[in-house]
Structures are given as C-alpha cells and as structure tokens.
Amino acid sequence: MEPIVLASASPRRQEILKKLDIPFIVHPANIEEAIPEDIKLEDAPEYLAARKISAVAKSFADTQDTQWILGADTLIVYKNKIFGKPKSQEEARKFLKQLQGHTHKVITGLALYNGNIFDITTRTSINKVTFAPMSEEDINWYLATDEWHGVAGAYRIQGEGSRFISKIEGTESSVMGLPIYELCDMLREQNYPLFQ
C-alpha cells in the first residue's frame, strides 16, 4: 500500500491509522486555523482540513511526488460557540464548567487528496456528546490529569475524560478526530488499495 501523508501531528489520528494498518507519514500542516465569517460552523472543519492539504502539498511541490494526503480537523461546538484548545488551566476549567451536564456537537471534517487524479474529496461527521454533571471536585481531579492540554474542548474521550461522558450519538473514532467509516469510504471511492 502507498503511504498516506497525514497533515496532522495528532497522536489519536496516528493511532487510528495504525489500527487500520494504513501506512502513513506524519507531516503536520502549519496553517492559521482561522474560519472565515461566511462559513457555517458545520462546514468549517472540512474547510480547515482542505487548507491543511493545500499547505502540505505546497511544501512538497518541487521535492516529492505525493500521491495521497489526508487532512482532518475537529471542532467542538456548544450553543453556537467553538471550544478550541484551552490556552490555560483556567480556560480548561471554564470549558468544562460550561460543557458538564449538557450535550455538545463534535464536528470532524476530512479531506483526502488523490495525486493520481489531482483531486480533493471531503466528508464531515457530526456527533453529539453528553457530559454527565461534574462537581467542582470532579473538575479539579480531571484538570490535575493534564489531559486538557492540546485538545479541543479540554477533554479526551479516549482517556480519563470518558469517566464523565454519559452518551455518544455517533462514533468514538469521529470524536477522537478521525472517523473510521468516512475515511474508509473516501479511500474506497478513490480506489486506494485498502485491503492488501
């Protein structure tokens, strides 16, 4: 199988690709993750995933013939507000206080570049995650695990954060940042040799 260039440094996305036995090379995209005002929140992750592909493709332009590039982006949205990666423990506390006891959306956008036909295909997976109510003690305990670092919404569903998730409507892989079904569907559509 040809390796896929993963335009992300996310350990979770790497774990999922390993689990699927898909060879990959990590080449994180260096983009400013700004969302234009005229884009709906549901469309923003796909837009950012495609921008990551463009940035990586440009960096390879003259040095490497790239067949496959995969971009992904995940947003956490509650009450039409984006919960990004907290910049401090206090911001993480604020996020958790707002999300606890409520249901929020986790929107993951994928973009796949096929260098054989010079085309980008995209998909979006929208999931709902419900947090159980959290006491001040629960929040303090979770913040002390340091899982809030570098993750949208200040929690990791595949780690200690799972203790506080009472319901998922969708798939765990999508909430982790790389929806398996949508990824495999895109690869099949583009004739990537998934089963070798």
JSON list of C-alpha atoms in Angstrom, two decimals:
[
{"chain": "A", "resi": 1, "resn": "MET", "atom": "CA", "xyz": [0.00, 0.00, 0.00]},
{"chain": "A", "resi": 2, "resn": "GLU", "atom": "CA", "xyz": [1.16, 3.51, -0.75]},
{"chain": "A", "resi": 3, "resn": "PRO", "atom": "CA", "xyz": [1.74, 5.57, 2.37]},
{"chain": "A", "resi": 4, "resn": "ILE", "atom": "CA", "xyz": [-0.64, 8.43, 3.09]},
{"chain": "A", "resi": 5, "resn": "VAL", "atom": "CA", "xyz": [0.80, 11.76, 4.21]},
{"chain": "A", "resi": 6, "resn": "LEU", "atom": "CA", "xyz": [-1.04, 12.74, 7.38]},
{"chain": "A", "resi": 7, "resn": "ALA", "atom": "CA", "xyz": [-1.27, 16.54, 7.58]},
{"chain": "A", "resi": 8, "resn": "SER", "atom": "CA", "xyz": [-1.58, 16.40, 11.38]},
{"chain": "A", "resi": 9, "resn": "ALA", "atom": "CA", "xyz": [0.57, 15.70, 14.42]},
{"chain": "A", "resi": 10, "resn": "SER", "atom": "CA", "xyz": [-2.36, 14.22, 16.35]},
{"chain": "A", "resi": 11, "resn": "PRO", "atom": "CA", "xyz": [-1.36, 11.02, 18.19]},
{"chain": "A", "resi": 12, "resn": "ARG", "atom": "CA", "xyz": [-5.04, 9.95, 18.13]},
{"chain": "A", "resi": 13, "resn": "ARG", "atom": "CA", "xyz": [-5.21, 10.11, 14.33]},
{"chain": "A", "resi": 14, "resn": "GLN", "atom": "CA", "xyz": [-1.94, 8.18, 14.11]},
{"chain": "A", "resi": 15, "resn": "GLU", "atom": "CA", "xyz": [-3.34, 5.50, 16.45]},
{"chain": "A", "resi": 16, "resn": "ILE", "atom": "CA", "xyz": [-6.40, 5.07, 14.24]},
{"chain": "A", "resi": 17, "resn": "LEU", "atom": "CA", "xyz": [-4.35, 4.75, 11.04]},
{"chain": "A", "resi": 18, "resn": "LYS", "atom": "CA", "xyz": [-2.11, 2.16, 12.75]},
{"chain": "A", "resi": 19, "resn": "LYS", "atom": "CA", "xyz": [-5.19, 0.24, 13.89]},
{"chain": "A", "resi": 20, "resn": "LEU", "atom": "CA", "xyz": [-6.40, 0.16, 10.26]},
{"chain": "A", "resi": 21, "resn": "ASP", "atom": "CA", "xyz": [-2.94, -0.98, 9.01]},
{"chain": "A", "resi": 22, "resn": "ILE", "atom": "CA", "xyz": [-2.76, 2.04, 6.70]},
{"chain": "A", "resi": 23, "resn": "PRO", "atom": "CA", "xyz": [0.87, 3.15, 6.19]},
{"chain": "A", "resi": 24, "resn": "PHE", "atom": "CA", "xyz": [1.40, 6.86, 6.77]},
{"chain": "A", "resi": 25, "resn": "ILE", "atom": "CA", "xyz": [3.98, 9.62, 7.06]},
{"chain": "A", "resi": 26, "resn": "VAL", "atom": "CA", "xyz": [3.37, 12.44, 9.53]},
{"chain": "A", "resi": 27, "resn": "HIS", "atom": "CA", "xyz": [3.80, 15.90, 8.01]},
{"chain": "A", "resi": 28, "resn": "PRO", "atom": "CA", "xyz": [1.82, 18.44, 10.08]},
{"chain": "A", "resi": 29, "resn": "ALA", "atom": "CA", "xyz": [0.39, 21.41, 8.22]},
{"chain": "A", "resi": 30, "resn": "ASN", "atom": "CA", "xyz": [1.41, 24.81, 9.52]},
{"chain": "A", "resi": 31, "resn": "ILE", "atom": "CA", "xyz": [-1.71, 26.92, 8.99]},
{"chain": "A", "resi": 32, "resn": "GLU", "atom": "CA", "xyz": [-3.55, 29.56, 10.97]},
{"chain": "A", "resi": 33, "resn": "GLU", "atom": "CA", "xyz": [-6.83, 27.89, 11.86]},
{"chain": "A", "resi": 34, "resn": "ALA", "atom": "CA", "xyz": [-8.97, 30.95, 11.21]},
{"chain": "A", "resi": 35, "resn": "ILE", "atom": "CA", "xyz": [-12.51, 30.41, 9.96]},
{"chain": "A", "resi": 36, "resn": "PRO", "atom": "CA", "xyz": [-13.98, 32.95, 7.51]},
{"chain": "A", "resi": 37, "resn": "GLU", "atom": "CA", "xyz": [-17.17, 34.60, 8.78]},
{"chain": "A", "resi": 38, "resn": "ASP", "atom": "CA", "xyz": [-19.25, 33.42, 5.80]},
{"chain": "A", "resi": 39, "resn": "ILE", "atom": "CA", "xyz": [-18.64, 29.70, 6.54]},
{"chain": "A", "resi": 40, "resn": "LYS", "atom": "CA", "xyz": [-21.17, 27.77, 8.64]},
{"chain": "A", "resi": 41, "resn": "LEU", "atom": "CA", "xyz": [-19.73, 26.08, 11.72]},
{"chain": "A", "resi": 42, "resn": "GLU", "atom": "CA", "xyz": [-20.71, 22.63, 10.34]},
{"chain": "A", "resi": 43, "resn": "ASP", "atom": "CA", "xyz": [-18.61, 23.32, 7.20]},
{"chain": "A", "resi": 44, "resn": "ALA", "atom": "CA", "xyz": [-15.57, 24.79, 8.97]},
{"chain": "A", "resi": 45, "resn": "PRO", "atom": "CA", "xyz": [-13.73, 21.51, 9.77]},
{"chain": "A", "resi": 46, "resn": "GLU", "atom": "CA", "xyz": [-13.87, 20.40, 6.11]},
{"chain": "A", "resi": 47, "resn": "TYR", "atom": "CA", "xyz": [-12.61, 23.84, 5.05]},
{"chain": "A", "resi": 48, "resn": "LEU", "atom": "CA", "xyz": [-9.69, 23.64, 7.51]},
{"chain": "A", "resi": 49, "resn": "ALA", "atom": "CA", "xyz": [-8.89, 20.03, 6.55]},
{"chain": "A", "resi": 50, "resn": "ALA", "atom": "CA", "xyz": [-8.66, 21.06, 2.87]},
{"chain": "A", "resi": 51, "resn": "ARG", "atom": "CA", "xyz": [-6.43, 24.04, 3.79]},
{"chain": "A", "resi": 52, "resn": "LYS", "atom": "CA", "xyz": [-4.08, 21.66, 5.63]},
{"chain": "A", "resi": 53, "resn": "ILE", "atom": "CA", "xyz": [-3.79, 19.53, 2.48]},
{"chain": "A", "resi": 54, "resn": "SER", "atom": "CA", "xyz": [-3.00, 22.59, 0.36]},
{"chain": "A", "resi": 55, "resn": "ALA", "atom": "CA", "xyz": [-0.29, 23.71, 2.79]},
{"chain": "A", "resi": 56, "resn": "VAL", "atom": "CA", "xyz": [1.37, 20.26, 2.82]},
{"chain": "A", "resi": 57, "resn": "ALA", "atom": "CA", "xyz": [1.08, 19.88, -0.98]},
{"chain": "A", "resi": 58, "resn": "LYS", "atom": "CA", "xyz": [2.80, 23.27, -1.46]},
{"chain": "A", "resi": 59, "resn": "SER", "atom": "CA", "xyz": [5.61, 22.30, 0.91]},
{"chain": "A", "resi": 60, "resn": "PHE", "atom": "CA", "xyz": [6.19, 19.15, -1.20]},
{"chain": "A", "resi": 61, "resn": "ALA", "atom": "CA", "xyz": [5.72, 20.89, -4.56]},
{"chain": "A", "resi": 62, "resn": "ASP", "atom": "CA", "xyz": [9.20, 20.54, -6.03]},
{"chain": "A", "resi": 63, "resn": "THR", "atom": "CA", "xyz": [10.75, 17.90, -3.81]},
{"chain": "A", "resi": 64, "resn": "GLN", "atom": "CA", "xyz": [8.35, 15.00, -3.73]},
{"chain": "A", "resi": 65, "resn": "ASP", "atom": "CA", "xyz": [5.68, 13.36, -5.86]},
{"chain": "A", "resi": 66, "resn": "THR", "atom": "CA", "xyz": [2.84, 12.92, -3.38]},
{"chain": "A", "resi": 67, "resn": "GLN", "atom": "CA", "xyz": [0.02, 10.50, -4.18]},
{"chain": "A", "resi": 68, "resn": "TRP", "atom": "CA", "xyz": [-2.11, 10.76, -1.04]},
{"chain": "A", "resi": 69, "resn": "ILE", "atom": "CA", "xyz": [-2.54, 13.48, 1.61]},
{"chain": "A", "resi": 70, "resn": "LEU", "atom": "CA", "xyz": [-5.06, 13.29, 4.43]},
{"chain": "A", "resi": 71, "resn": "GLY", "atom": "CA", "xyz": [-6.23, 16.38, 6.32]},
{"chain": "A", "resi": 72, "resn": "ALA", "atom": "CA", "xyz": [-8.58, 16.38, 9.31]},
{"chain": "A", "resi": 73, "resn": "ASP", "atom": "CA", "xyz": [-9.96, 18.95, 11.70]},
{"chain": "A", "resi": 74, "resn": "THR", "atom": "CA", "xyz": [-12.29, 18.66, 14.68]},
{"chain": "A", "resi": 75, "resn": "LEU", "atom": "CA", "xyz": [-14.41, 21.36, 16.28]},
{"chain": "A", "resi": 76, "resn": "ILE", "atom": "CA", "xyz": [-16.38, 21.21, 19.50]},
{"chain": "A", "resi": 77, "resn": "VAL", "atom": "CA", "xyz": [-19.47, 23.40, 19.39]},
{"chain": "A", "resi": 78, "resn": "TYR", "atom": "CA", "xyz": [-21.90, 24.25, 22.17]},
{"chain": "A", "resi": 79, "resn": "LYS", "atom": "CA", "xyz": [-24.57, 26.96, 21.86]},
{"chain": "A", "resi": 80, "resn": "ASN", "atom": "CA", "xyz": [-23.01, 28.06, 18.53]},
{"chain": "A", "resi": 81, "resn": "LYS", "atom": "CA", "xyz": [-19.68, 28.73, 20.23]},
{"chain": "A", "resi": 82, "resn": "ILE", "atom": "CA", "xyz": [-16.43, 26.95, 19.31]},
{"chain": "A", "resi": 83, "resn": "PHE", "atom": "CA", "xyz": [-14.49, 25.36, 22.16]},
{"chain": "A", "resi": 84, "resn": "GLY", "atom": "CA", "xyz": [-10.92, 25.16, 20.89]},
{"chain": "A", "resi": 85, "resn": "LYS", "atom": "CA", "xyz": [-7.74, 24.07, 22.64]},
{"chain": "A", "resi": 86, "resn": "PRO", "atom": "CA", "xyz": [-7.60, 25.83, 26.03]},
{"chain": "A", "resi": 87, "resn": "LYS", "atom": "CA", "xyz": [-4.65, 28.14, 26.47]},
{"chain": "A", "resi": 88, "resn": "SER", "atom": "CA", "xyz": [-4.50, 27.65, 30.24]},
{"chain": "A", "resi": 89, "resn": "GLN", "atom": "CA", "xyz": [-5.85, 25.51, 33.04]},
{"chain": "A", "resi": 90, "resn": "GLU", "atom": "CA", "xyz": [-8.28, 28.28, 33.95]},
{"chain": "A", "resi": 91, "resn": "GLU", "atom": "CA", "xyz": [-9.68, 28.32, 30.41]},
{"chain": "A", "resi": 92, "resn": "ALA", "atom": "CA", "xyz": [-9.95, 24.50, 30.53]},
{"chain": "A", "resi": 93, "resn": "ARG", "atom": "CA", "xyz": [-11.90, 24.84, 33.81]},
{"chain": "A", "resi": 94, "resn": "LYS", "atom": "CA", "xyz": [-14.24, 27.36, 32.17]},
{"chain": "A", "resi": 95, "resn": "PHE", "atom": "CA", "xyz": [-14.84, 24.99, 29.21]},
{"chain": "A", "resi": 96, "resn": "LEU", "atom": "CA", "xyz": [-15.60, 22.01, 31.44]},
{"chain": "A", "resi": 97, "resn": "LYS", "atom": "CA", "xyz": [-17.97, 24.05, 33.61]},
{"chain": "A", "resi": 98, "resn": "GLN", "atom": "CA", "xyz": [-19.93, 25.02, 30.51]},
{"chain": "A", "resi": 99, "resn": "LEU", "atom": "CA", "xyz": [-19.94, 21.55, 28.90]},
{"chain": "A", "resi": 100, "resn": "GLN", "atom": "CA", "xyz": [-20.73, 19.49, 32.04]},
{"chain": "A", "resi": 101, "resn": "GLY", "atom": "CA", "xyz": [-24.33, 18.35, 32.30]},
{"chain": "A", "resi": 102, "resn": "HIS", "atom": "CA", "xyz": [-25.02, 19.25, 28.65]},
{"chain": "A", "resi": 103, "resn": "THR", "atom": "CA", "xyz": [-24.83, 17.85, 25.11]},
{"chain": "A", "resi": 104, "resn": "HIS", "atom": "CA", "xyz": [-22.44, 19.41, 22.58]},
{"chain": "A", "resi": 105, "resn": "LYS", "atom": "CA", "xyz": [-21.55, 18.72, 18.96]},
{"chain": "A", "resi": 106, "resn": "VAL", "atom": "CA", "xyz": [-18.24, 17.27, 17.83]},
{"chain": "A", "resi": 107, "resn": "ILE", "atom": "CA", "xyz": [-17.75, 18.01, 14.13]},
{"chain": "A", "resi": 108, "resn": "THR", "atom": "CA", "xyz": [-14.88, 16.33, 12.29]},
{"chain": "A", "resi": 109, "resn": "GLY", "atom": "CA", "xyz": [-14.07, 17.22, 8.70]},
{"chain": "A", "resi": 110, "resn": "LEU", "atom": "CA", "xyz": [-11.87, 15.09, 6.45]},
{"chain": "A", "resi": 111, "resn": "ALA", "atom": "CA", "xyz": [-10.16, 15.96, 3.20]},
{"chain": "A", "resi": 112, "resn": "LEU", "atom": "CA", "xyz": [-8.28, 13.47, 1.02]},
{"chain": "A", "resi": 113, "resn": "TYR", "atom": "CA", "xyz": [-6.00, 14.44, -1.85]},
{"chain": "A", "resi": 114, "resn": "ASN", "atom": "CA", "xyz": [-5.57, 11.88, -4.62]},
{"chain": "A", "resi": 115, "resn": "GLY", "atom": "CA", "xyz": [-2.41, 12.73, -6.56]},
{"chain": "A", "resi": 116, "resn": "ASN", "atom": "CA", "xyz": [-3.32, 10.28, -9.33]},
{"chain": "A", "resi": 117, "resn": "ILE", "atom": "CA", "xyz": [-6.22, 12.47, -10.46]},
{"chain": "A", "resi": 118, "resn": "PHE", "atom": "CA", "xyz": [-5.24, 15.75, -8.71]},
{"chain": "A", "resi": 119, "resn": "ASP", "atom": "CA", "xyz": [-8.50, 15.87, -6.79]},
{"chain": "A", "resi": 120, "resn": "ILE", "atom": "CA", "xyz": [-9.60, 16.54, -3.20]},
{"chain": "A", "resi": 121, "resn": "THR", "atom": "CA", "xyz": [-12.64, 14.79, -1.76]},
{"chain": "A", "resi": 122, "resn": "THR", "atom": "CA", "xyz": [-14.19, 15.74, 1.60]},
{"chain": "A", "resi": 123, "resn": "ARG", "atom": "CA", "xyz": [-16.53, 14.37, 4.26]},
{"chain": "A", "resi": 124, "resn": "THR", "atom": "CA", "xyz": [-17.99, 15.61, 7.53]},
{"chain": "A", "resi": 125, "resn": "SER", "atom": "CA", "xyz": [-19.04, 13.57, 10.56]},
{"chain": "A", "resi": 126, "resn": "ILE", "atom": "CA", "xyz": [-21.27, 15.26, 13.13]},
{"chain": "A", "resi": 127, "resn": "ASN", "atom": "CA", "xyz": [-21.64, 13.62, 16.54]},
{"chain": "A", "resi": 128, "resn": "LYS", "atom": "CA", "xyz": [-23.26, 14.55, 19.83]},
{"chain": "A", "resi": 129, "resn": "VAL", "atom": "CA", "xyz": [-21.51, 14.02, 23.16]},
{"chain": "A", "resi": 130, "resn": "THR", "atom": "CA", "xyz": [-23.27, 14.36, 26.52]},
{"chain": "A", "resi": 131, "resn": "PHE", "atom": "CA", "xyz": [-21.31, 15.15, 29.66]},
{"chain": "A", "resi": 132, "resn": "ALA", "atom": "CA", "xyz": [-22.67, 13.99, 32.99]},
{"chain": "A", "resi": 133, "resn": "PRO", "atom": "CA", "xyz": [-22.89, 16.71, 35.63]},
{"chain": "A", "resi": 134, "resn": "MET", "atom": "CA", "xyz": [-19.46, 17.35, 37.18]},
{"chain": "A", "resi": 135, "resn": "SER", "atom": "CA", "xyz": [-18.82, 18.65, 40.67]},
{"chain": "A", "resi": 136, "resn": "GLU", "atom": "CA", "xyz": [-16.05, 21.14, 41.44]},
{"chain": "A", "resi": 137, "resn": "GLU", "atom": "CA", "xyz": [-14.11, 18.19, 42.85]},
{"chain": "A", "resi": 138, "resn": "ASP", "atom": "CA", "xyz": [-14.59, 16.22, 39.59]},
{"chain": "A", "resi": 139, "resn": "ILE", "atom": "CA", "xyz": [-13.34, 19.16, 37.53]},
{"chain": "A", "resi": 140, "resn": "ASN", "atom": "CA", "xyz": [-10.30, 19.70, 39.80]},
{"chain": "A", "resi": 141, "resn": "TRP", "atom": "CA", "xyz": [-9.44, 15.99, 39.60]},
{"chain": "A", "resi": 142, "resn": "TYR", "atom": "CA", "xyz": [-9.72, 15.94, 35.81]},
{"chain": "A", "resi": 143, "resn": "LEU", "atom": "CA", "xyz": [-7.66, 19.11, 35.36]},
{"chain": "A", "resi": 144, "resn": "ALA", "atom": "CA", "xyz": [-4.93, 17.52, 37.50]},
{"chain": "A", "resi": 145, "resn": "THR", "atom": "CA", "xyz": [-4.63, 14.67, 34.95]},
{"chain": "A", "resi": 146, "resn": "ASP", "atom": "CA", "xyz": [-3.35, 17.26, 32.41]},
{"chain": "A", "resi": 147, "resn": "GLU", "atom": "CA", "xyz": [-5.44, 15.62, 29.66]},
{"chain": "A", "resi": 148, "resn": "TRP", "atom": "CA", "xyz": [-6.87, 19.06, 28.84]},
{"chain": "A", "resi": 149, "resn": "HIS", "atom": "CA", "xyz": [-3.58, 20.12, 27.19]},
{"chain": "A", "resi": 150, "resn": "GLY", "atom": "CA", "xyz": [-3.72, 20.48, 23.41]},
{"chain": "A", "resi": 151, "resn": "VAL", "atom": "CA", "xyz": [-7.26, 19.15, 22.87]},
{"chain": "A", "resi": 152, "resn": "ALA", "atom": "CA", "xyz": [-10.41, 20.88, 21.70]},
{"chain": "A", "resi": 153, "resn": "GLY", "atom": "CA", "xyz": [-12.97, 21.27, 24.46]},
{"chain": "A", "resi": 154, "resn": "ALA", "atom": "CA", "xyz": [-10.39, 20.45, 27.16]},
{"chain": "A", "resi": 155, "resn": "TYR", "atom": "CA", "xyz": [-11.12, 16.70, 27.28]},
{"chain": "A", "resi": 156, "resn": "ARG", "atom": "CA", "xyz": [-10.01, 13.41, 25.73]},
{"chain": "A", "resi": 157, "resn": "ILE", "atom": "CA", "xyz": [-12.78, 10.91, 25.15]},
{"chain": "A", "resi": 158, "resn": "GLN", "atom": "CA", "xyz": [-10.32, 8.01, 24.91]},
{"chain": "A", "resi": 159, "resn": "GLY", "atom": "CA", "xyz": [-8.70, 8.80, 28.24]},
{"chain": "A", "resi": 160, "resn": "GLU", "atom": "CA", "xyz": [-9.84, 9.72, 31.73]},
{"chain": "A", "resi": 161, "resn": "GLY", "atom": "CA", "xyz": [-12.42, 12.06, 30.18]},
{"chain": "A", "resi": 162, "resn": "SER", "atom": "CA", "xyz": [-14.51, 9.00, 29.30]},
{"chain": "A", "resi": 163, "resn": "ARG", "atom": "CA", "xyz": [-15.48, 8.78, 33.01]},
{"chain": "A", "resi": 164, "resn": "PHE", "atom": "CA", "xyz": [-17.71, 11.83, 32.51]},
{"chain": "A", "resi": 165, "resn": "ILE", "atom": "CA", "xyz": [-19.27, 11.00, 29.13]},
{"chain": "A", "resi": 166, "resn": "SER", "atom": "CA", "xyz": [-22.78, 9.67, 29.67]},
{"chain": "A", "resi": 167, "resn": "LYS", "atom": "CA", "xyz": [-23.77, 9.36, 26.00]},
{"chain": "A", "resi": 168, "resn": "ILE", "atom": "CA", "xyz": [-22.33, 9.48, 22.46]},
{"chain": "A", "resi": 169, "resn": "GLU", "atom": "CA", "xyz": [-24.56, 9.83, 19.42]},
{"chain": "A", "resi": 170, "resn": "GLY", "atom": "CA", "xyz": [-22.17, 8.90, 16.62]},
{"chain": "A", "resi": 171, "resn": "THR", "atom": "CA", "xyz": [-18.81, 7.15, 16.66]},
{"chain": "A", "resi": 172, "resn": "GLU", "atom": "CA", "xyz": [-15.95, 7.33, 19.12]},
{"chain": "A", "resi": 173, "resn": "SER", "atom": "CA", "xyz": [-13.37, 7.43, 16.29]},
{"chain": "A", "resi": 174, "resn": "SER", "atom": "CA", "xyz": [-15.01, 10.59, 14.95]},
{"chain": "A", "resi": 175, "resn": "VAL", "atom": "CA", "xyz": [-14.95, 12.23, 18.37]},
{"chain": "A", "resi": 176, "resn": "MET", "atom": "CA", "xyz": [-11.25, 11.25, 18.57]},
{"chain": "A", "resi": 177, "resn": "GLY", "atom": "CA", "xyz": [-10.67, 13.16, 15.33]},
{"chain": "A", "resi": 178, "resn": "LEU", "atom": "CA", "xyz": [-10.63, 10.55, 12.54]},
{"chain": "A", "resi": 179, "resn": "PRO", "atom": "CA", "xyz": [-13.97, 8.89, 11.69]},
{"chain": "A", "resi": 180, "resn": "ILE", "atom": "CA", "xyz": [-13.14, 5.38, 10.51]},
{"chain": "A", "resi": 181, "resn": "TYR", "atom": "CA", "xyz": [-16.21, 4.75, 8.35]},
{"chain": "A", "resi": 182, "resn": "GLU", "atom": "CA", "xyz": [-15.97, 8.07, 6.49]},
{"chain": "A", "resi": 183, "resn": "LEU", "atom": "CA", "xyz": [-12.20, 7.65, 5.98]},
{"chain": "A", "resi": 184, "resn": "CYS", "atom": "CA", "xyz": [-12.56, 4.12, 4.57]},
{"chain": "A", "resi": 185, "resn": "ASP", "atom": "CA", "xyz": [-15.48, 5.22, 2.38]},
{"chain": "A", "resi": 186, "resn": "MET", "atom": "CA", "xyz": [-13.36, 8.02, 0.88]},
{"chain": "A", "resi": 187, "resn": "LEU", "atom": "CA", "xyz": [-10.40, 5.71, 0.30]},
{"chain": "A", "resi": 188, "resn": "ARG", "atom": "CA", "xyz": [-12.60, 3.09, -1.39]},
{"chain": "A", "resi": 189, "resn": "GLU", "atom": "CA", "xyz": [-14.18, 5.76, -3.58]},
{"chain": "A", "resi": 190, "resn": "GLN", "atom": "CA", "xyz": [-10.70, 6.92, -4.66]},
{"chain": "A", "resi": 191, "resn": "ASN", "atom": "CA", "xyz": [-9.55, 3.33, -5.39]},
{"chain": "A", "resi": 192, "resn": "TYR", "atom": "CA", "xyz": [-6.97, 3.31, -2.62]},
{"chain": "A", "resi": 193, "resn": "PRO", "atom": "CA", "xyz": [-5.94, -0.34, -2.07]},
{"chain": "A", "resi": 194, "resn": "LEU", "atom": "CA", "xyz": [-7.40, -0.66, 1.44]},
{"chain": "A", "resi": 195, "resn": "PHE", "atom": "CA", "xyz": [-7.32, -4.45, 1.71]},
{"chain": "A", "resi": 196, "resn": "GLN", "atom": "CA", "xyz": [-3.87, -5.68, 0.74]}
]
